[in-house]
Short mmCIF file of C-alpha atoms in Angstrom, two decimals:
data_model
loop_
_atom_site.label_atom_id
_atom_site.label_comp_id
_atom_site.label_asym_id
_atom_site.label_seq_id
_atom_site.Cartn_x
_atom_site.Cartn_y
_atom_site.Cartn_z
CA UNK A 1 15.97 -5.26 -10.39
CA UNK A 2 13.09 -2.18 -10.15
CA UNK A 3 10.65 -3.26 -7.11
CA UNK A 4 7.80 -0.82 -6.26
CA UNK A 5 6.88 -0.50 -2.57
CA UNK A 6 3.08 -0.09 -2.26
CA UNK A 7 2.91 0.92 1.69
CA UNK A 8 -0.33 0.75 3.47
CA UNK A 9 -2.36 -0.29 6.36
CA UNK A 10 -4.42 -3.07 3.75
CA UNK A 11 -7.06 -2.87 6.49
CA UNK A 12 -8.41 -5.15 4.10
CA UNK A 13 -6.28 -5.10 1.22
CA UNK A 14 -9.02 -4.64 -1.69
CA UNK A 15 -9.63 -5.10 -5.54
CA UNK A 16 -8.51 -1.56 -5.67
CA UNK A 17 -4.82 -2.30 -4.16
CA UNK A 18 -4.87 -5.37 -6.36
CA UNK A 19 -5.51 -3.95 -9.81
CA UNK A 20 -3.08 -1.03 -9.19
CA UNK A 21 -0.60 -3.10 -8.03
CA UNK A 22 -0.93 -5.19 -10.97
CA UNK A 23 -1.22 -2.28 -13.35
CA UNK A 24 2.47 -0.92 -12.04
CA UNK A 25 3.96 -4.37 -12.86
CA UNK A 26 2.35 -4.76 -16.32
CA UNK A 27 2.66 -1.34 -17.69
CA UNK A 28 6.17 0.02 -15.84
CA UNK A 29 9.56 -0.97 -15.61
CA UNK A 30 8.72 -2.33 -12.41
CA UNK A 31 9.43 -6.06 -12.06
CA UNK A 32 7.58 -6.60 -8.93
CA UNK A 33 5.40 -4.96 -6.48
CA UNK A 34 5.71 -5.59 -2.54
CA UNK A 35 2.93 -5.06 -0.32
CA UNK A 36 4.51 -3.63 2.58
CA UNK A 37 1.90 -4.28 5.31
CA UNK A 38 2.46 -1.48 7.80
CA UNK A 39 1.54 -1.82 11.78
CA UNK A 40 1.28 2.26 12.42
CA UNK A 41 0.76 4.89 9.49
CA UNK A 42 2.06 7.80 11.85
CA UNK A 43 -0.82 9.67 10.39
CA UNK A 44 -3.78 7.07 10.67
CA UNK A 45 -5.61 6.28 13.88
CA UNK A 46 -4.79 2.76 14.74
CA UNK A 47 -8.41 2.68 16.07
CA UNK A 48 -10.49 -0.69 14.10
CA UNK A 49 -6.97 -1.50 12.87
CA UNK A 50 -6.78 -5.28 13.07
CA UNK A 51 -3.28 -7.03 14.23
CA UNK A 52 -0.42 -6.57 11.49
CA UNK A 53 -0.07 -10.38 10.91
CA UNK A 54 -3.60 -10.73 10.18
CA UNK A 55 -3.68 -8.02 7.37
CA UNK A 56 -0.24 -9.75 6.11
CA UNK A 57 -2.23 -13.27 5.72
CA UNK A 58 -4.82 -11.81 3.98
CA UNK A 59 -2.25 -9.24 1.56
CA UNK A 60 -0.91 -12.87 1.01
CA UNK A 61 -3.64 -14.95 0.35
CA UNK A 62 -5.20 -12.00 -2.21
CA UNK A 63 -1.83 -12.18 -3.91
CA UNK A 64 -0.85 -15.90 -3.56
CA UNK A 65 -1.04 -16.78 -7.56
CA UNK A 66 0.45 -13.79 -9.06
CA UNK A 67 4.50 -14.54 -8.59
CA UNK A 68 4.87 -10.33 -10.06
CA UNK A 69 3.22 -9.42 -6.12
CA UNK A 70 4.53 -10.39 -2.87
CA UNK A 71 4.01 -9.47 0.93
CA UNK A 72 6.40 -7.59 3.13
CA UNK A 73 6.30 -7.58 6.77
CA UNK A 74 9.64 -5.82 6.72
CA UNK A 75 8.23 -3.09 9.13
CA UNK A 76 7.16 -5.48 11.72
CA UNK A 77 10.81 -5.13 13.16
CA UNK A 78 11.56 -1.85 13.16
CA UNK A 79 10.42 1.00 15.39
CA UNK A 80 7.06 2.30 15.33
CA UNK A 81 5.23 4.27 13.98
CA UNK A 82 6.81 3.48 10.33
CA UNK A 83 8.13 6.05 8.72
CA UNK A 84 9.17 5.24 5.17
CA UNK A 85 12.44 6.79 4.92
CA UNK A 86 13.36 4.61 7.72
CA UNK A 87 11.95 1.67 5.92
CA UNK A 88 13.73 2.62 2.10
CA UNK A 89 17.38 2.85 4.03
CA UNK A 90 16.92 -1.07 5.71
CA UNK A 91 15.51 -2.43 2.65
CA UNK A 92 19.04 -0.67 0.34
CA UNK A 93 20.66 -2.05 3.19
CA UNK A 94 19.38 -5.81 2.72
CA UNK A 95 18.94 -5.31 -1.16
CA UNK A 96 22.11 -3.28 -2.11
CA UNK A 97 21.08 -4.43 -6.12
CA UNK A 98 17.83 -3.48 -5.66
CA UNK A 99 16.29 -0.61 -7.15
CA UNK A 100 13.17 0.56 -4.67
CA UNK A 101 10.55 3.08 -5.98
CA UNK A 102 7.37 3.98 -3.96
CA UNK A 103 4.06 3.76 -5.30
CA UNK A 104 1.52 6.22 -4.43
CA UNK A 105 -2.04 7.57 -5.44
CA UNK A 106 -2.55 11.21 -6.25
CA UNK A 107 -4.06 12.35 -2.98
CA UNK A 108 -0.72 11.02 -0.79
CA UNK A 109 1.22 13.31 -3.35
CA UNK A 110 -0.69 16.10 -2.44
CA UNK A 111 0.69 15.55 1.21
CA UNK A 112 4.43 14.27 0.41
CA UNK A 113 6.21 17.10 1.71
CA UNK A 114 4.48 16.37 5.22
CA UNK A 115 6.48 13.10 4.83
CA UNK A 116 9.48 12.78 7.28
CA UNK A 117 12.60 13.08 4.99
CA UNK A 118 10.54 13.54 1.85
CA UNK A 119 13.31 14.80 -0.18
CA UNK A 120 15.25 12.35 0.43
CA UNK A 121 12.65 9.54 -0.41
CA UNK A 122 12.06 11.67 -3.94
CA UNK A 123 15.95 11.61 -4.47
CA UNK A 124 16.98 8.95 -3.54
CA UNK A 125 14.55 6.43 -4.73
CA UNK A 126 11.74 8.00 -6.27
CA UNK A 127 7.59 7.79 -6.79
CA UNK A 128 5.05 6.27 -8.92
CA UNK A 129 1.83 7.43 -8.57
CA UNK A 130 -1.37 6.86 -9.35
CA UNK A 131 -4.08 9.36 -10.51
CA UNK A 132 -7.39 9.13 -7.80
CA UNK A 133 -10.72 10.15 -8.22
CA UNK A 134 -12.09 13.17 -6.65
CA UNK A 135 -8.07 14.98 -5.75
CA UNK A 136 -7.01 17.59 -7.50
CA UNK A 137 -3.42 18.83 -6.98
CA UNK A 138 -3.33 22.66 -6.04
CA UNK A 139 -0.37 22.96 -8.87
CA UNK A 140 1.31 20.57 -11.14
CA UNK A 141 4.17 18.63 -9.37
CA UNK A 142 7.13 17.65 -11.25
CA UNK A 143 10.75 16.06 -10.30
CA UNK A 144 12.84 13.80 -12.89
CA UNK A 145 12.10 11.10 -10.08
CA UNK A 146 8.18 10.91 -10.21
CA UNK A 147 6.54 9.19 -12.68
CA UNK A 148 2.91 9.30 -13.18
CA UNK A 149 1.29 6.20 -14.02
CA UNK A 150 -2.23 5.96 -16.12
CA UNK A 151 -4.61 3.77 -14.08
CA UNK A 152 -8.38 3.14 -13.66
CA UNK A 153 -9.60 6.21 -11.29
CA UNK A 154 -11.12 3.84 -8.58
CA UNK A 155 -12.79 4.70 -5.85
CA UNK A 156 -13.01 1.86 -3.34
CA UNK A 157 -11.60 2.77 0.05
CA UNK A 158 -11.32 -0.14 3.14
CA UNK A 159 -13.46 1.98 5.09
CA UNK A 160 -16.43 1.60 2.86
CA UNK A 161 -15.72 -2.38 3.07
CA UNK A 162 -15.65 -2.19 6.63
CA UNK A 163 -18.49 -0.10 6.76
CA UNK A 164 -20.15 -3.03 4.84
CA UNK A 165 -19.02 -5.53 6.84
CA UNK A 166 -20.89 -3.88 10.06
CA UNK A 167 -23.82 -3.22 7.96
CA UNK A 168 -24.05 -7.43 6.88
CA UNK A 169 -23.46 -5.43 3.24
CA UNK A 170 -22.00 -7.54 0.66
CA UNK A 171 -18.50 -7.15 0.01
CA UNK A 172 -18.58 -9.54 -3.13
CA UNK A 173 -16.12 -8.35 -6.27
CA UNK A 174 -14.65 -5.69 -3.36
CA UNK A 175 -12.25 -7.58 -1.84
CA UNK A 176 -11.02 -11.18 -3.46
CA UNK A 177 -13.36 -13.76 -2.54
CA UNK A 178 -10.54 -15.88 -0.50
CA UNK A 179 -10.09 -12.37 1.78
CA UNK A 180 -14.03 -12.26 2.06
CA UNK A 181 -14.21 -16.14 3.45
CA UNK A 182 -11.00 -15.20 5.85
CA UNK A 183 -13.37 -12.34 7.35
CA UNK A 184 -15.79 -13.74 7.66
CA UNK A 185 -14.62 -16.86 9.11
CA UNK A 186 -12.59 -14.98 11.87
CA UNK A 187 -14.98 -12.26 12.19
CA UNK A 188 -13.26 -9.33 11.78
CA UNK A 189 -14.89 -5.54 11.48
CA UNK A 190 -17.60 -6.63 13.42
CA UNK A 191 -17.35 -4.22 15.97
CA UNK A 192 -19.69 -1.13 15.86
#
């Protein structure tokens, strides 16, 4: 089976994630999409990050009645900061049938080989990505192993939502509502 590993903090995971995620499984040989909830992206400030299992319950309650997406908290485990390399070799490991791809939006691609062991990741397993609005790659990138995948150019970031949040904005059609109610309920992004 083809699974495509959609890394990220989901700091809250957002209509955005949601419809690309969805997009991979309906228009790729992908059979599934994992939401690998990550605790440190080693080049994010963990700063306004909330804790790992509460990003996780919300990835799964956003995703609970589409059986094509799950939730990973494979990287809860293993050492931090998360690098994915280290996080493709466990998962061949557990999954030796498995085929893992990574799925990406334009603007990560135009900062891949800043990845640790990024040719390895491209060899070895592979990309899907995503075009983004506003990025613009310096030169056109091509390996037999990335495959560039038409998709809505959407611009809704986590920080805007946040942003929101502090501002008593709505974040209504942003984020699914069930992720809204757990926010609000448990107050999260708050903080000034």
């Amino acid at each position: 089976m083809k699974i495509g590993l959609f890394f990220g903090s989901f700091n809250p995971i957002h209509m955005g994630h949601l419809i690309i995620a969805n997009l991979m499984v309906g228009s790729t040989d992908l059979k599934k999409v994992w939401f690998v909830v990550s605790p440190q992206n080693p080049f994010k400030s963990s700063k306004g990050l909330l804790h790992e299992f509460d990003r996780y319950d919300m990835v799964r309650a956003a995703i609970h009645d589409n059986y094509s997406l799950e939730v990973s908290d494979v990287e809860f485990n293993l050492p931090k900061p998360s690098y994915t390399i280290h996080t493709l070799v466990h998962l061949r490991e557990r999954h030796p049938d498995t085929e893992f791809k990574v799925i990406m939006g334009e603007d990560n691609l135009a900062s891949f080989t800043k990845w640790k062991n990024h040719e390895r990741i491209l060899d070895d397993y592979g990309l899907y990505v995503y075009r983004r609005p506003h990025v613009q790659l310096s030169e056109p990138v091509t390996h037999p192993n990335i495959t560039f995948v038409e998709a809505p150019l959407l611009d809704i970031s986590a920080t805007f939502i946040r942003n929101c949040i502090r501002n008593n904005q709505s974040i209504r059609y942003l984020v699914p509502d069930v992720v809204a109610e757990i926010i609000r309920a448990k107050g999260f992004y708050q903080e000034h």
